[in-house]
mmCIF file with all atom_site columns, C-alpha atoms in Angstrom:
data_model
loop_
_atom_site.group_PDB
_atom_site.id
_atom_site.type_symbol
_atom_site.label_atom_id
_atom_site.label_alt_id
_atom_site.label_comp_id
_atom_site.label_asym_id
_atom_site.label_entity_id
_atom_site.label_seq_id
_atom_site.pdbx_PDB_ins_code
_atom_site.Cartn_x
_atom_site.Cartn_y
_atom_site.Cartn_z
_atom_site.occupancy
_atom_site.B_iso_or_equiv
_atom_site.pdbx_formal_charge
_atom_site.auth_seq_id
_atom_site.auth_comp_id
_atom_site.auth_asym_id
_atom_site.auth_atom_id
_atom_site.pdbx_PDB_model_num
ATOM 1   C CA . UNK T 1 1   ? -5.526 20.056 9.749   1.00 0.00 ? 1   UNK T CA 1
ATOM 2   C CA . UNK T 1 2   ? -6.797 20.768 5.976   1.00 0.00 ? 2   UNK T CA 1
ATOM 3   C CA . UNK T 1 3   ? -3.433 22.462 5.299   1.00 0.00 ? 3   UNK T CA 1
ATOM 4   C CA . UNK T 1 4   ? -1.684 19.330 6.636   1.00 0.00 ? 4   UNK T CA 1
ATOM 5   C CA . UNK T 1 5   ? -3.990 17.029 4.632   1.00 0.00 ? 5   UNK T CA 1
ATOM 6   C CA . UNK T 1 6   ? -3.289 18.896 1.351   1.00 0.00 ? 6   UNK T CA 1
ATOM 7   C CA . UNK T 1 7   ? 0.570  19.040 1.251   1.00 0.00 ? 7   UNK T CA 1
ATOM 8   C CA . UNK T 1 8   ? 0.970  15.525 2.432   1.00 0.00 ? 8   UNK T CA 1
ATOM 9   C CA . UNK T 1 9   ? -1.533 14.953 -0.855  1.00 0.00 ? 9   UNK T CA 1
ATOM 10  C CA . UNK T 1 10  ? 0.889  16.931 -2.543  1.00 0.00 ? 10  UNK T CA 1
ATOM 11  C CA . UNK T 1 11  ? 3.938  14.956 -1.341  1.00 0.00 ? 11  UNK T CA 1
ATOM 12  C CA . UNK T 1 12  ? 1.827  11.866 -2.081  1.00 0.00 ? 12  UNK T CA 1
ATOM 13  C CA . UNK T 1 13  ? 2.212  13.084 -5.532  1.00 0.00 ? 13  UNK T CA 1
ATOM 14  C CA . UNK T 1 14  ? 5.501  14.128 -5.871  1.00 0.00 ? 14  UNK T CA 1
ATOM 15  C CA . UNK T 1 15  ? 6.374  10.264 -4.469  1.00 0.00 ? 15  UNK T CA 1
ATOM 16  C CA . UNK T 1 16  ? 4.408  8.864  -6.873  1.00 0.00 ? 16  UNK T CA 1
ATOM 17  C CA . UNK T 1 17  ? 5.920  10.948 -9.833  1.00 0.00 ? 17  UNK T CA 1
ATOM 18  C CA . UNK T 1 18  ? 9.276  10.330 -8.356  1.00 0.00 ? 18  UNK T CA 1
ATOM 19  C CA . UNK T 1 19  ? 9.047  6.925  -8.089  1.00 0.00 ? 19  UNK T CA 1
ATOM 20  C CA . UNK T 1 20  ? 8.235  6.203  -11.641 1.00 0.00 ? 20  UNK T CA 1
ATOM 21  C CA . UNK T 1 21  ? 11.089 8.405  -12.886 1.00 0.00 ? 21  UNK T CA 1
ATOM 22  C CA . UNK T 1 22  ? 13.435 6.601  -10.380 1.00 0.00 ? 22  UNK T CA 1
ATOM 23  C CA . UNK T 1 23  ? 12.724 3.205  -12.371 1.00 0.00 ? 23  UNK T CA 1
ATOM 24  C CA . UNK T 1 24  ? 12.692 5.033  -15.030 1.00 0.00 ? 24  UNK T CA 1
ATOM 25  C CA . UNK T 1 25  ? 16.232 5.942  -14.806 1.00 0.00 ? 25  UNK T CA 1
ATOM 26  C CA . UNK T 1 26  ? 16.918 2.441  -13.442 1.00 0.00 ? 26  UNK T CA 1
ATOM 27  C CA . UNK T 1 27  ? 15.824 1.047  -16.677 1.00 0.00 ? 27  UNK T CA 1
ATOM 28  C CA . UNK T 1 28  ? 18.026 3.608  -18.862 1.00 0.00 ? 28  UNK T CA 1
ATOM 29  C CA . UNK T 1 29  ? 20.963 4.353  -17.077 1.00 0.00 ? 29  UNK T CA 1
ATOM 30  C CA . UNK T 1 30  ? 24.270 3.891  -19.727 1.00 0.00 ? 30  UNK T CA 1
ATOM 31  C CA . UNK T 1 31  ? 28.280 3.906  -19.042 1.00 0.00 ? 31  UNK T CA 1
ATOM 32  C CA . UNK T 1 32  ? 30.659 3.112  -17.037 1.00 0.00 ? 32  UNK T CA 1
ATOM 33  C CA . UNK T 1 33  ? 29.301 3.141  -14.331 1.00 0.00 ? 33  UNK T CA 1
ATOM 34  C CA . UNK T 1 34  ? 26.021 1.023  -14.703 1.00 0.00 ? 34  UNK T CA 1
ATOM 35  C CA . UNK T 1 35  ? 26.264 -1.575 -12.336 1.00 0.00 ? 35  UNK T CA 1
ATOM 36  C CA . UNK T 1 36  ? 26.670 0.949  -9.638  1.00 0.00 ? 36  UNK T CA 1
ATOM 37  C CA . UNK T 1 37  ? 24.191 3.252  -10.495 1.00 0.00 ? 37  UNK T CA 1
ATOM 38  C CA . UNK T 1 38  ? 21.312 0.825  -11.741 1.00 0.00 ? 38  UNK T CA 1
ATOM 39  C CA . UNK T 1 39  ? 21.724 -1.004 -8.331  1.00 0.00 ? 39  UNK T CA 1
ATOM 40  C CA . UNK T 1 40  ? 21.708 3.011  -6.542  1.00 0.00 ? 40  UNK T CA 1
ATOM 41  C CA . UNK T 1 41  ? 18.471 3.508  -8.065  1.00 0.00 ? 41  UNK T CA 1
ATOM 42  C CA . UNK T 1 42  ? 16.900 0.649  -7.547  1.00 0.00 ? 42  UNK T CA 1
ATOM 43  C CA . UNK T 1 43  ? 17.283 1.218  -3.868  1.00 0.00 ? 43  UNK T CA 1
ATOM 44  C CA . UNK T 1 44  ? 16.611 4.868  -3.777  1.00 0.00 ? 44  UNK T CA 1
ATOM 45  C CA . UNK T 1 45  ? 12.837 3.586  -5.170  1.00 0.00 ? 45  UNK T CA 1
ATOM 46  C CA . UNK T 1 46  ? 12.644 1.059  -3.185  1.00 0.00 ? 46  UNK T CA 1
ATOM 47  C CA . UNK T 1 47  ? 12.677 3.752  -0.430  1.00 0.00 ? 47  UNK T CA 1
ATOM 48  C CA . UNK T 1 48  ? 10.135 5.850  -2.098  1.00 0.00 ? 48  UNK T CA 1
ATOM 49  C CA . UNK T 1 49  ? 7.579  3.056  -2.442  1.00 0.00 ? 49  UNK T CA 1
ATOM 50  C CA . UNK T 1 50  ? 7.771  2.636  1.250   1.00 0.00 ? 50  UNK T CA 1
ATOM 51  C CA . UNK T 1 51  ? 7.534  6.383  1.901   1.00 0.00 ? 51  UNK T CA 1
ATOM 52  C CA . UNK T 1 52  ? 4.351  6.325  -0.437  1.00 0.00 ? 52  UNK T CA 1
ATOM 53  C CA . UNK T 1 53  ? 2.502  3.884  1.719   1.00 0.00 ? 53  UNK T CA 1
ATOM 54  C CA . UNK T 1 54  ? 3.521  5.468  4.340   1.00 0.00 ? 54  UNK T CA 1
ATOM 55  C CA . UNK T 1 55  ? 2.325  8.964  3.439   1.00 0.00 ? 55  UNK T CA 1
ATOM 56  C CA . UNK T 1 56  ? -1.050 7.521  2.282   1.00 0.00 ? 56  UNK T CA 1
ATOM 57  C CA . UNK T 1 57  ? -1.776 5.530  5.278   1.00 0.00 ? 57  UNK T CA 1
ATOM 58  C CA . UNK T 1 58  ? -0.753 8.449  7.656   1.00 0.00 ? 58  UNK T CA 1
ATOM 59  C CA . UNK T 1 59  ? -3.265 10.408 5.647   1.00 0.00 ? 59  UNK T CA 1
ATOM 60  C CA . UNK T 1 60  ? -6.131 7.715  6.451   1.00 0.00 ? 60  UNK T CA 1
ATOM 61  C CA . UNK T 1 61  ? -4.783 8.146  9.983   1.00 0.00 ? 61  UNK T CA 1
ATOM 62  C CA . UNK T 1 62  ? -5.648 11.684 10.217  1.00 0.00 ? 62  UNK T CA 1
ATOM 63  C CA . UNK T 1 63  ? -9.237 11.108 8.531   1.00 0.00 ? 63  UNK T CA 1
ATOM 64  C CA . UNK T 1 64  ? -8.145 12.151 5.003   1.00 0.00 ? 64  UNK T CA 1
ATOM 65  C CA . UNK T 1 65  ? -8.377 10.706 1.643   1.00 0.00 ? 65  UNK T CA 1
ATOM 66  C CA . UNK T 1 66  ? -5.209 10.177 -0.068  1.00 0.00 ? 66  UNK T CA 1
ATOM 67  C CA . UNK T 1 67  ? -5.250 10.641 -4.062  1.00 0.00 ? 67  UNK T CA 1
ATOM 68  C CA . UNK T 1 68  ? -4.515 7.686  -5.567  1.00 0.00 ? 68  UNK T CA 1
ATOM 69  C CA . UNK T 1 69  ? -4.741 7.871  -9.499  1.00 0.00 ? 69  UNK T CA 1
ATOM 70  C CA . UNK T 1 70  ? -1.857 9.085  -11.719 1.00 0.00 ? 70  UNK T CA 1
ATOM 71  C CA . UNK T 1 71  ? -4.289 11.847 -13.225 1.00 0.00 ? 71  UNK T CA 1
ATOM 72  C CA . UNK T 1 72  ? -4.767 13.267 -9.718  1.00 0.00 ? 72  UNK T CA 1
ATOM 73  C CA . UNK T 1 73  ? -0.541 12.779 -9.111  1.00 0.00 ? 73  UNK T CA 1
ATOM 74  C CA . UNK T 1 74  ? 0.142  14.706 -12.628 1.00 0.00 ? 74  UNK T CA 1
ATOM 75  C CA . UNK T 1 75  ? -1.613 17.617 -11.328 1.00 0.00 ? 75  UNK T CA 1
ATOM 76  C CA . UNK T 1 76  ? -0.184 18.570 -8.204  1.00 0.00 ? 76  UNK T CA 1
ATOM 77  C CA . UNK T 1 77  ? 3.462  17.425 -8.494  1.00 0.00 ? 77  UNK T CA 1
ATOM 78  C CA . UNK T 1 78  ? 6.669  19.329 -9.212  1.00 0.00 ? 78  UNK T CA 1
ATOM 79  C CA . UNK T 1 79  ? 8.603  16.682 -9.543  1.00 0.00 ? 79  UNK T CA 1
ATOM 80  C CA . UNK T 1 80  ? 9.304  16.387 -13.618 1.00 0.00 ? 80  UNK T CA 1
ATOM 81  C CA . UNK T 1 81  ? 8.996  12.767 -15.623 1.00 0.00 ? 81  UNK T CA 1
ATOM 82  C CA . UNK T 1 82  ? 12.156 11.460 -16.801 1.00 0.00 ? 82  UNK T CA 1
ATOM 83  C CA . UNK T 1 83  ? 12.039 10.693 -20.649 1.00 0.00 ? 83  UNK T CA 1
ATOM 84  C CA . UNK T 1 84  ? 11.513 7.314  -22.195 1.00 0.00 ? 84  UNK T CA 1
ATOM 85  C CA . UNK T 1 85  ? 15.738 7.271  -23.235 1.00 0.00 ? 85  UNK T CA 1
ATOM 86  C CA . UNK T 1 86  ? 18.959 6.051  -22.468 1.00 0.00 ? 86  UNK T CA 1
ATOM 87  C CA . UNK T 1 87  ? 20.808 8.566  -20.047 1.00 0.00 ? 87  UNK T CA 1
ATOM 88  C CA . UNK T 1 88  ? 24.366 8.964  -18.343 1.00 0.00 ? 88  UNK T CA 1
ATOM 89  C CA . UNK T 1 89  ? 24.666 8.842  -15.007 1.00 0.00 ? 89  UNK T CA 1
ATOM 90  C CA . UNK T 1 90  ? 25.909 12.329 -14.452 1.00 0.00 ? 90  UNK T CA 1
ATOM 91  C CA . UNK T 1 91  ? 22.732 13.838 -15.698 1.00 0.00 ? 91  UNK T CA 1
ATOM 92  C CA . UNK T 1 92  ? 20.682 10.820 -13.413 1.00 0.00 ? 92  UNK T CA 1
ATOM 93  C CA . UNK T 1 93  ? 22.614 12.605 -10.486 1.00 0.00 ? 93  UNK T CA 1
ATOM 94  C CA . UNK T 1 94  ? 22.056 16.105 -11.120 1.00 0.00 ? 94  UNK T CA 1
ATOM 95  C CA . UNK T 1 95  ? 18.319 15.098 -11.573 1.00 0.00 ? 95  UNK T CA 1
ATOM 96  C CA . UNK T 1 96  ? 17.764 13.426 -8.674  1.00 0.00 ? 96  UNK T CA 1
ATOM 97  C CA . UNK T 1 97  ? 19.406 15.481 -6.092  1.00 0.00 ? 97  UNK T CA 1
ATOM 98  C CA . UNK T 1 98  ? 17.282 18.190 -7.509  1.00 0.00 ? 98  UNK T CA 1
ATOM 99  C CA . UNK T 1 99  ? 14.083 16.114 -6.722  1.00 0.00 ? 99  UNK T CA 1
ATOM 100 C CA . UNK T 1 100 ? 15.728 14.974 -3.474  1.00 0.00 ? 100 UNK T CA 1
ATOM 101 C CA . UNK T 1 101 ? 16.309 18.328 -2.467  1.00 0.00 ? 101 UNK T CA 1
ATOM 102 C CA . UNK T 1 102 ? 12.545 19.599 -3.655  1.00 0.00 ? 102 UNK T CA 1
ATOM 103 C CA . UNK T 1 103 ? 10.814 17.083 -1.916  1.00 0.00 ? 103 UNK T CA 1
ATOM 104 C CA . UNK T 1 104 ? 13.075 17.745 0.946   1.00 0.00 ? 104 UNK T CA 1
ATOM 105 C CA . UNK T 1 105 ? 11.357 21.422 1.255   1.00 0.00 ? 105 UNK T CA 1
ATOM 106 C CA . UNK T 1 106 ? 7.988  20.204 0.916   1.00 0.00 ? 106 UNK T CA 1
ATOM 107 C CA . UNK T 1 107 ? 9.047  17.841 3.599   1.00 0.00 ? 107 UNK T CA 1
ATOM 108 C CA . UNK T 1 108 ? 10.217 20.553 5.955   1.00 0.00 ? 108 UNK T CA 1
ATOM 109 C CA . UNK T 1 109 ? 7.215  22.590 5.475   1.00 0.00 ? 109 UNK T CA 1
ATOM 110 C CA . UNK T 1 110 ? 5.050  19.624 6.485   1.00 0.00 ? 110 UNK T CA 1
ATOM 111 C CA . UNK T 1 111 ? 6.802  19.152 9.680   1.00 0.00 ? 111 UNK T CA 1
ATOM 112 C CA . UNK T 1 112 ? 6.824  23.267 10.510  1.00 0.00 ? 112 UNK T CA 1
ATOM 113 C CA . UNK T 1 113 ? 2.106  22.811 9.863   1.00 0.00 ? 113 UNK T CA 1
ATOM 114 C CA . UNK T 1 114 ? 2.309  19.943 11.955  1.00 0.00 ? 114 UNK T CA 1
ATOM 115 C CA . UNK T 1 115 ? 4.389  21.061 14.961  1.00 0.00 ? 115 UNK T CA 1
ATOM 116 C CA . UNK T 1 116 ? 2.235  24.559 14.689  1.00 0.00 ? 116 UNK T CA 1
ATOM 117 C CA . UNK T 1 117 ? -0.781 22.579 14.928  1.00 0.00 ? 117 UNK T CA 1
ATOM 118 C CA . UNK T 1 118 ? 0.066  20.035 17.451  1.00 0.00 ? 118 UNK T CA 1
ATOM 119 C CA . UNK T 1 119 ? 0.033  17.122 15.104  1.00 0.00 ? 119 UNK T CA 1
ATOM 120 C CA . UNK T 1 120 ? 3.506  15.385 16.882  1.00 0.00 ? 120 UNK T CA 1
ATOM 121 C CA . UNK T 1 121 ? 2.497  12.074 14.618  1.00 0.00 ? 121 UNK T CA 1
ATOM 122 C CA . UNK T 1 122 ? 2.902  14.029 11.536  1.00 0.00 ? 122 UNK T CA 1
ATOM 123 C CA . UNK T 1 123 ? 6.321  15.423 12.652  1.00 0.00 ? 123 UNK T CA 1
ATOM 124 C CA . UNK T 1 124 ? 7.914  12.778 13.769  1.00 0.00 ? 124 UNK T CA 1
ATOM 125 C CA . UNK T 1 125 ? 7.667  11.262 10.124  1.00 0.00 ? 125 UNK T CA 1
ATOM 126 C CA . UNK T 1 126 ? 8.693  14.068 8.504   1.00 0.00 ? 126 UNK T CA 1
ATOM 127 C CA . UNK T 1 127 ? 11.548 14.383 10.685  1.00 0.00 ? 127 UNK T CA 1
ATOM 128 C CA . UNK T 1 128 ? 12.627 10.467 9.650   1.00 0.00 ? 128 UNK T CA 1
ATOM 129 C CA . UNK T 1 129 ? 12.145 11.717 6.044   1.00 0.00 ? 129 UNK T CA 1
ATOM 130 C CA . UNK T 1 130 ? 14.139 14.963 6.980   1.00 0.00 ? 130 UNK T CA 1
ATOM 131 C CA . UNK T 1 131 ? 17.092 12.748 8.273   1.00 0.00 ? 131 UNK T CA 1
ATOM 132 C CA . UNK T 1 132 ? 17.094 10.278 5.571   1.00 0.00 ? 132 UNK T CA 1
ATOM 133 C CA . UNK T 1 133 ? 16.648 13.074 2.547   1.00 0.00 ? 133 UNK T CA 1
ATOM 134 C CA . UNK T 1 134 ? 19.610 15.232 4.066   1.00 0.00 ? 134 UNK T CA 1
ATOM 135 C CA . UNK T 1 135 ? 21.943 12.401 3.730   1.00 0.00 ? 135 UNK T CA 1
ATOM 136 C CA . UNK T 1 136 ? 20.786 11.073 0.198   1.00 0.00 ? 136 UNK T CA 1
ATOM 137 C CA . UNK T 1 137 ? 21.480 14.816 -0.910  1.00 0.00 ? 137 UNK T CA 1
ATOM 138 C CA . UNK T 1 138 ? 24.962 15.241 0.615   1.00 0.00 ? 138 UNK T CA 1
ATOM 139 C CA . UNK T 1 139 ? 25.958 11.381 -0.382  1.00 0.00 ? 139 UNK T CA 1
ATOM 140 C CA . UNK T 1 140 ? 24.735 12.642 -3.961  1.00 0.00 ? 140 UNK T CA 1
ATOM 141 C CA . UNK T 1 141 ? 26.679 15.668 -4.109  1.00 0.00 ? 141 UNK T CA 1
ATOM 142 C CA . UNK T 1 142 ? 29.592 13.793 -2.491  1.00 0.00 ? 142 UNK T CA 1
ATOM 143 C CA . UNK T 1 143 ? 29.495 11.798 -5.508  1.00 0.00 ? 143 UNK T CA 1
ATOM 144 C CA . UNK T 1 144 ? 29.380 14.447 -8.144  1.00 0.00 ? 144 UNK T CA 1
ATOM 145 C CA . UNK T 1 145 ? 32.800 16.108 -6.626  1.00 0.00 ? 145 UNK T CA 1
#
């Protein structure tokens, strides 16, 4: 169960991180495509912030402690900030499916420790995030054809 607790910590994290960079790029996206993108983003965090309380409750759930301070976050993520700066929404794109696609793995290794350890809870919500991550990433790359 520790192994569990620790990478949904670390997926905590990376939501947190994520999420903030997300809005970040909502706030900074530039061309032609603006409307579409801002309004993109803003829904793609708006997913995240769910997933976050969602992560950190299911850790209470299974007698954990989730982390909860941006020092704690910072430590353990992979996901990368976004810079303070205005930015196109090709490299938004590129960005994000990256971090889609990493949190994606982290995801899938969750679910593998939790069906090996007979924690069904834990997989079934990892296989929600599986379905809904696949299809950001392939909508994504649809995009960037």
């Amino acid at each position: 169960m520790e192994k569990i607790l620790i990478s949904l910590n670390a997926l905590l994290a990376d939501l947190n991180v994520y999420f903030r960079k997300l809005q970040n790029y909502h706030w900074n996206v530039e061309g032609k495509d603006f409307f579409v993108v801002h309004e993109k983003l803003e829904e793609y965090y708006n997913c995240i912030f769910k997933q976050i309380d969602e992560v950190g409750e299911h850790i209470l759930i299974l007698g954990g402690q989730p982390l909860g301070t941006l020092k704690d976050y910072i430590k353990i993520t992979k996901i990368k900030e976004a810079e303070n700066k205005k930015v196109k929404p090709d490299e938004i794109f590129n960005n994000i499916t990256t971090d889609f696609s990493t949190i994606l793995a982290d995801i899938i290794n969750i679910k593998e420790l939790a069906d090996n350890s007979k924690e069904y809870g834990t997989s079934s919500l990892m296989d929600e995030y599986i379905l809904k991550y696949t299809k950001i990433i392939w909508m994504l790359k649809q995009s960037m054809e």
